XYZ file of N, CA and C in Angstrom:
456
model
N -94.785 -60.611 32.120
C -95.301 -59.909 30.962
C -94.189 -59.679 29.944
N -94.583 -59.643 28.724
C -93.616 -59.543 27.639
C -92.869 -58.211 27.603
N -93.523 -57.105 27.953
C -92.912 -55.783 27.833
C -92.362 -55.244 29.138
N -92.140 -56.085 30.113
C -91.576 -55.630 31.376
C -90.055 -55.578 31.302
N -89.501 -54.728 32.161
C -88.052 -54.662 32.286
C -87.578 -55.934 32.973
N -86.537 -56.502 32.436
C -85.955 -57.711 33.022
C -84.570 -57.356 33.544
N -84.302 -57.731 34.779
C -82.962 -57.573 35.350
C -82.344 -58.963 35.368
N -81.158 -59.065 34.795
C -80.493 -60.369 34.734
C -78.996 -60.179 34.839
N -78.303 -61.274 35.120
C -76.844 -61.209 35.118
C -76.355 -61.073 33.687
N -75.333 -60.286 33.546
C -74.714 -60.043 32.250
C -74.109 -61.341 31.713
N -74.182 -61.475 30.406
C -73.530 -62.591 29.727
C -72.406 -62.036 28.865
N -71.487 -62.896 28.483
C -70.350 -62.416 27.682
C -70.802 -61.695 26.411
N -71.879 -62.133 25.824
C -72.359 -61.491 24.599
C -72.812 -60.052 24.834
N -73.057 -59.693 26.100
C -73.500 -58.343 26.449
C -72.346 -57.354 26.590
N -71.120 -57.837 26.646
C -69.962 -56.980 26.929
C -69.882 -55.766 25.997
N -70.061 -55.912 24.689
C -69.994 -54.710 23.837
C -71.035 -53.650 24.232
N -72.217 -54.068 24.619
C -73.262 -53.128 25.041
C -72.889 -52.460 26.365
N -72.344 -53.245 27.281
C -71.940 -52.708 28.579
C -70.823 -51.692 28.375
N -69.913 -51.994 27.482
C -68.815 -51.070 27.223
C -69.335 -49.729 26.698
N -70.296 -49.747 25.802
C -70.870 -48.502 25.274
C -71.512 -47.707 26.410
N -72.227 -48.384 27.293
C -72.835 -47.694 28.438
C -71.756 -47.136 29.355
N -70.685 -47.902 29.558
C -69.588 -47.438 30.401
C -68.962 -46.165 29.818
N -68.780 -46.128 28.498
C -68.233 -44.925 27.854
C -69.138 -43.718 28.105
N -70.448 -43.922 28.040
C -71.390 -42.830 28.310
C -71.302 -42.385 29.761
N -71.135 -43.328 30.656
C -70.973 -43.003 32.077
C -69.737 -42.135 32.289
N -68.630 -42.528 31.709
C -67.380 -41.773 31.860
C -67.525 -40.380 31.275
N -68.122 -40.269 30.105
C -68.301 -38.954 29.484
C -69.184 -38.069 30.355
N -70.214 -38.641 30.922
C -71.101 -37.902 31.814
C -70.332 -37.389 33.029
N -69.475 -38.224 33.585
C -68.679 -37.816 34.750
C -67.660 -36.745 34.370
N -67.054 -36.879 33.227
C -66.075 -35.873 32.780
C -66.714 -34.510 32.628
N -67.922 -34.484 32.097
C -68.607 -33.211 31.874
C -69.010 -32.533 33.178
N -69.281 -33.320 34.211
C -69.856 -32.763 35.428
C -68.891 -32.667 36.599
N -67.749 -33.306 36.515
C -66.837 -33.342 37.653
C -66.021 -32.057 37.708
N -66.214 -31.266 38.758
C -65.537 -29.975 38.882
C -64.093 -30.119 39.367
N -63.705 -31.307 39.793
C -62.376 -31.507 40.373
C -61.289 -31.730 39.332
N -61.673 -32.049 38.109
C -60.685 -32.324 37.071
C -61.002 -31.527 35.816
N -59.963 -31.117 35.148
C -60.127 -30.597 33.804
C -60.276 -31.800 32.886
N -60.951 -31.627 31.775
C -61.201 -32.761 30.876
C -59.917 -33.456 30.440
N -58.865 -32.661 30.186
C -57.627 -33.282 29.706
C -56.816 -33.937 30.822
N -57.243 -33.816 32.081
C -56.549 -34.457 33.196
C -57.034 -35.877 33.448
N -58.168 -36.234 32.898
C -58.707 -37.563 33.136
C -57.801 -38.601 32.487
N -57.539 -39.668 33.178
C -56.741 -40.719 32.549
C -57.514 -41.320 31.376
N -56.790 -41.638 30.349
C -57.450 -42.254 29.207
C -57.250 -43.758 29.274
N -58.292 -44.443 28.961
C -58.263 -45.904 28.930
C -58.696 -46.292 27.531
N -57.889 -47.091 26.895
C -58.238 -47.476 25.527
C -59.471 -48.369 25.554
N -60.217 -48.327 24.467
C -61.421 -49.145 24.397
C -61.080 -50.626 24.475
N -59.958 -51.021 23.903
C -59.559 -52.432 23.978
C -59.251 -52.838 25.414
N -58.591 -51.934 26.170
C -58.284 -52.236 27.572
C -59.558 -52.408 28.395
N -60.533 -51.547 28.153
C -61.757 -51.615 28.938
C -62.592 -52.830 28.551
N -62.660 -53.132 27.273
C -63.376 -54.343 26.844
C -62.711 -55.575 27.446
N -61.384 -55.556 27.461
C -60.638 -56.673 28.055
C -60.920 -56.761 29.554
N -60.994 -55.592 30.212
C -61.301 -55.563 31.643
C -62.645 -56.239 31.923
N -63.692 -55.837 31.197
C -65.010 -56.425 31.424
C -65.000 -57.926 31.133
N -64.305 -58.323 30.073
C -64.222 -59.755 29.757
C -63.465 -60.520 30.835
N -62.359 -59.935 31.324
C -61.575 -60.599 32.371
C -62.342 -60.738 33.676
N -63.239 -59.813 33.931
C -64.014 -59.883 35.169
C -64.824 -61.171 35.246
N -65.242 -61.671 34.106
C -65.988 -62.923 34.089
C -65.113 -64.104 34.500
N -63.822 -63.951 34.350
C -62.897 -65.026 34.692
C -62.215 -64.803 36.033
N -62.675 -63.822 36.800
C -61.986 -63.454 38.037
C -62.434 -64.270 39.242
N -63.197 -65.289 39.010
C -63.692 -66.077 40.131
C -65.098 -65.646 40.486
N -65.473 -65.915 41.690
C -66.848 -65.680 42.115
C -66.956 -64.417 42.954
N -66.402 -63.301 42.445
C -66.469 -62.069 43.229
C -66.834 -60.831 42.395
N -67.335 -61.029 41.186
C -67.696 -59.906 40.334
C -68.934 -60.259 39.520
N -69.888 -59.311 39.500
C -71.108 -59.526 38.733
C -71.521 -58.220 38.079
N -72.060 -58.338 36.894
C -72.705 -57.219 36.226
C -74.163 -57.621 36.026
N -75.054 -56.714 36.359
C -76.475 -56.930 36.120
C -76.913 -55.947 35.049
N -77.777 -56.410 34.156
C -78.278 -55.544 33.102
C -79.783 -55.375 33.252
N -80.227 -54.184 32.894
C -81.655 -53.892 32.807
C -82.002 -53.955 31.325
N -82.879 -54.866 30.990
C -83.196 -55.117 29.591
C -84.690 -54.901 29.356
N -84.996 -54.246 28.266
C -86.382 -53.989 27.888
C -86.515 -54.219 26.396
N -87.384 -55.131 26.026
C -87.588 -55.469 24.615
C -86.262 -55.775 23.923
N -85.435 -56.599 24.574
C -84.138 -57.032 24.055
C -83.120 -55.914 23.886
N -83.328 -54.785 24.570
C -82.381 -53.678 24.521
C -81.866 -53.421 25.936
N -80.549 -53.355 26.093
C -79.955 -53.102 27.401
C -80.004 -51.599 27.663
N -80.725 -51.227 28.728
C -80.920 -49.818 29.066
C -79.971 -49.328 30.140
N -79.417 -50.255 30.921
C -78.537 -49.866 32.010
C -77.859 -51.078 32.613
N -76.946 -50.798 33.533
C -76.228 -51.891 34.184
C -75.746 -51.455 35.561
N -75.400 -52.436 36.364
C -74.728 -52.203 37.646
C -73.616 -53.231 37.782
N -72.565 -52.839 38.497
C -71.440 -53.734 38.776
C -71.353 -53.956 40.273
N -71.096 -55.171 40.669
C -70.931 -55.509 42.078
C -69.661 -56.329 42.248
N -68.843 -55.917 43.202
C -67.638 -56.645 43.571
C -67.792 -57.119 45.017
N -67.197 -58.237 45.343
C -67.174 -58.652 46.743
C -65.752 -59.048 47.118
N -65.451 -58.912 48.399
C -64.124 -59.320 48.874
C -64.246 -59.811 50.313
N -63.314 -60.640 50.695
C -63.318 -61.189 52.053
C -62.963 -60.126 53.074
N -62.047 -59.228 52.691
C -61.723 -58.103 53.569
C -61.397 -56.896 52.705
N -61.997 -55.769 53.031
C -61.764 -54.533 52.301
C -60.475 -53.901 52.817
N -59.529 -53.657 51.918
C -58.225 -53.112 52.311
C -58.315 -51.720 52.916
N -59.317 -50.954 52.524
C -59.437 -49.587 53.011
C -60.147 -49.523 54.365
N -61.301 -50.133 54.451
C -62.103 -50.021 55.674
C -61.887 -51.187 56.636
N -61.233 -52.239 56.159
C -61.007 -53.465 56.920
C -62.299 -54.203 57.264
N -63.377 -53.896 56.549
C -64.613 -54.644 56.726
C -64.447 -56.030 56.130
N -65.025 -57.004 56.772
C -64.967 -58.377 56.272
C -66.263 -58.705 55.536
N -66.133 -59.584 54.539
C -67.281 -59.998 53.731
C -68.046 -58.783 53.207
N -67.359 -58.001 52.420
C -67.847 -56.706 51.958
C -68.204 -56.764 50.474
N -69.328 -56.179 50.110
C -69.715 -56.046 48.704
C -69.755 -54.564 48.367
N -69.329 -54.234 47.163
C -69.217 -52.839 46.739
C -69.890 -52.663 45.381
N -70.841 -51.739 45.311
C -71.462 -51.401 44.034
C -70.547 -50.385 43.363
N -69.915 -50.817 42.277
C -68.916 -49.985 41.618
C -69.550 -48.952 40.692
N -70.459 -49.366 39.853
C -71.114 -48.456 38.915
C -72.571 -48.837 38.755
N -73.382 -47.834 38.569
C -74.752 -48.015 38.096
C -74.948 -46.940 37.043
N -75.427 -47.364 35.896
C -75.679 -46.387 34.840
C -76.937 -46.780 34.091
N -77.791 -45.792 33.869
C -79.011 -45.970 33.092
C -78.951 -44.962 31.960
N -79.049 -45.447 30.754
C -78.961 -44.587 29.582
C -80.332 -43.978 29.303
N -80.489 -42.730 29.714
C -81.774 -42.052 29.528
C -81.959 -41.564 28.087
N -80.909 -41.679 27.263
C -81.050 -41.249 25.866
C -81.820 -42.276 25.037
N -81.941 -43.490 25.542
C -82.727 -44.508 24.845
C -84.189 -44.235 25.167
N -84.940 -43.910 24.170
C -86.332 -43.513 24.372
C -87.240 -44.740 24.447
N -87.634 -45.064 25.656
C -88.590 -46.136 25.894
C -89.546 -45.669 26.984
N -90.654 -46.324 27.067
C -91.655 -45.967 28.059
C -91.385 -46.718 29.367
N -90.228 -46.407 29.972
C -89.807 -47.063 31.208
C -89.306 -45.986 32.161
N -89.711 -46.071 33.396
C -89.278 -45.128 34.416
C -87.846 -45.441 34.842
N -86.888 -44.501 34.665
C -85.500 -44.771 35.057
C -85.354 -45.069 36.552
N -86.229 -44.496 37.386
C -86.184 -44.803 38.822
C -86.432 -46.276 39.069
N -87.364 -46.842 38.325
C -87.668 -48.262 38.453
C -86.438 -49.109 38.106
N -85.742 -48.710 37.043
C -84.525 -49.432 36.644
C -83.464 -49.345 37.737
N -83.278 -48.135 38.251
C -82.288 -47.917 39.301
C -82.561 -48.833 40.504
N -83.786 -48.805 40.987
C -84.115 -49.605 42.168
C -83.993 -51.102 41.892
N -84.366 -51.528 40.705
C -84.238 -52.951 40.369
C -82.768 -53.374 40.275
N -81.912 -52.500 39.728
C -80.484 -52.832 39.658
C -79.859 -52.867 41.046
N -80.248 -51.926 41.911
C -79.766 -51.940 43.300
C -80.217 -53.227 43.985
N -81.471 -53.602 43.789
C -82.002 -54.807 44.427
C -81.263 -56.052 43.956
N -80.915 -56.104 42.677
C -80.157 -57.252 42.163
C -78.801 -57.345 42.867
N -78.151 -56.195 43.079
C -76.870 -56.181 43.790
C -77.056 -56.636 45.238
N -78.075 -56.114 45.894
C -78.338 -56.498 47.292
C -78.633 -57.994 47.406
N -79.419 -58.509 46.485
C -79.749 -59.942 46.523
C -78.509 -60.807 46.333
N -77.635 -60.413 45.414
C -76.402 -61.189 45.181
C -75.501 -61.122 46.407
N -75.404 -59.934 47.021
C -74.577 -59.794 48.227
C -75.112 -60.700 49.345
N -76.407 -60.759 49.497
C -77.004 -61.649 50.508
C -76.724 -63.108 50.168
N -76.909 -63.449 48.894
C -76.661 -64.823 48.444
C -75.219 -65.247 48.743
N -74.283 -64.319 48.588
C -72.863 -64.613 48.816
C -72.458 -64.399 50.275
N -73.449 -64.164 51.120
C -73.257 -64.026 52.565
C -72.339 -62.860 52.939
N -72.468 -61.771 52.184
C -71.730 -60.552 52.520
C -72.400 -59.887 53.712
N -71.589 -59.387 54.620
C -72.119 -58.710 55.806
C -72.399 -57.234 55.554
N -71.743 -56.660 54.559
C -71.866 -55.232 54.262
C -71.992 -55.039 52.756
N -72.688 -53.976 52.382
C -72.729 -53.566 50.976
C -72.631 -52.043 50.966
N -71.859 -51.519 50.036
C -71.675 -50.076 49.992
C -71.356 -49.608 48.592
N -71.108 -48.327 48.475
C -70.755 -47.708 47.213
C -70.474 -46.238 47.466
N -70.021 -45.556 46.472
C -69.731 -44.121 46.562
C -70.497 -43.387 45.473
N -70.784 -42.120 45.751
C -71.447 -41.264 44.783
C -70.639 -39.973 44.694
N -70.363 -39.532 43.462
C -69.673 -38.260 43.294
C -70.516 -37.132 43.876
N -69.857 -36.144 44.436
C -70.538 -34.991 45.019
C -71.444 -34.292 44.008
N -71.010 -34.200 42.759
C -71.779 -33.501 41.739
C -73.004 -34.278 41.276
N -73.111 -35.529 41.648
C -74.206 -36.366 41.169
C -75.435 -36.188 42.067
N -76.054 -35.036 41.953
C -77.195 -34.711 42.819
C -78.380 -35.626 42.562
N -78.554 -36.063 41.324
C -79.669 -36.975 41.013
C -79.522 -38.277 41.798
N -78.334 -38.852 41.798
C -78.120 -40.112 42.516
C -78.246 -39.912 44.014
N -77.713 -38.819 44.511
C -77.812 -38.548 45.946
C -79.278 -38.425 46.369
N -80.078 -37.788 45.552
C -81.510 -37.664 45.852
C -82.182 -39.036 45.824
N -81.854 -39.848 44.839
C -82.440 -41.190 44.746
C -82.105 -42.037 45.968
N -80.885 -41.925 46.432
C -80.466 -42.744 47.573
C -81.144 -42.332 48.873
N -81.658 -41.121 48.930
C -82.376 -40.665 50.112
C -83.804 -41.195 50.161
N -84.333 -41.656 49.031
C -85.719 -42.138 48.973
C -85.911 -43.399 49.800
């Protein structure tokens, strides 16, 4: 259908949109994270972050961004990394969901839960396709909305 949400892999032309969403994600975390004062957060220049997202496309076959698109507007994204061995947990063939963000300030008639689940599914499907044995991620303690969603 023409007005359905489409989940697809990010393209280079999407990087400016992803960066704007990433900035909103960081601001949201800064406002809600009780462990840091706002001025303690490390600052990352916009050029550095745009370069980071662009470089990820050239990092080989271990990084993907998925976008949730509705009527040609990107509403959210997820990032997935994979590695042969995780340095921290020593898990082999591990995939990690780094970020998921849905911009609820964009007023559309779309359920954000639907976007969340579709972005998670895109990450899970890619991890399976790449023959990852594990998939994981972390959620900040203050992110009660995400913790509730993950329990569903």
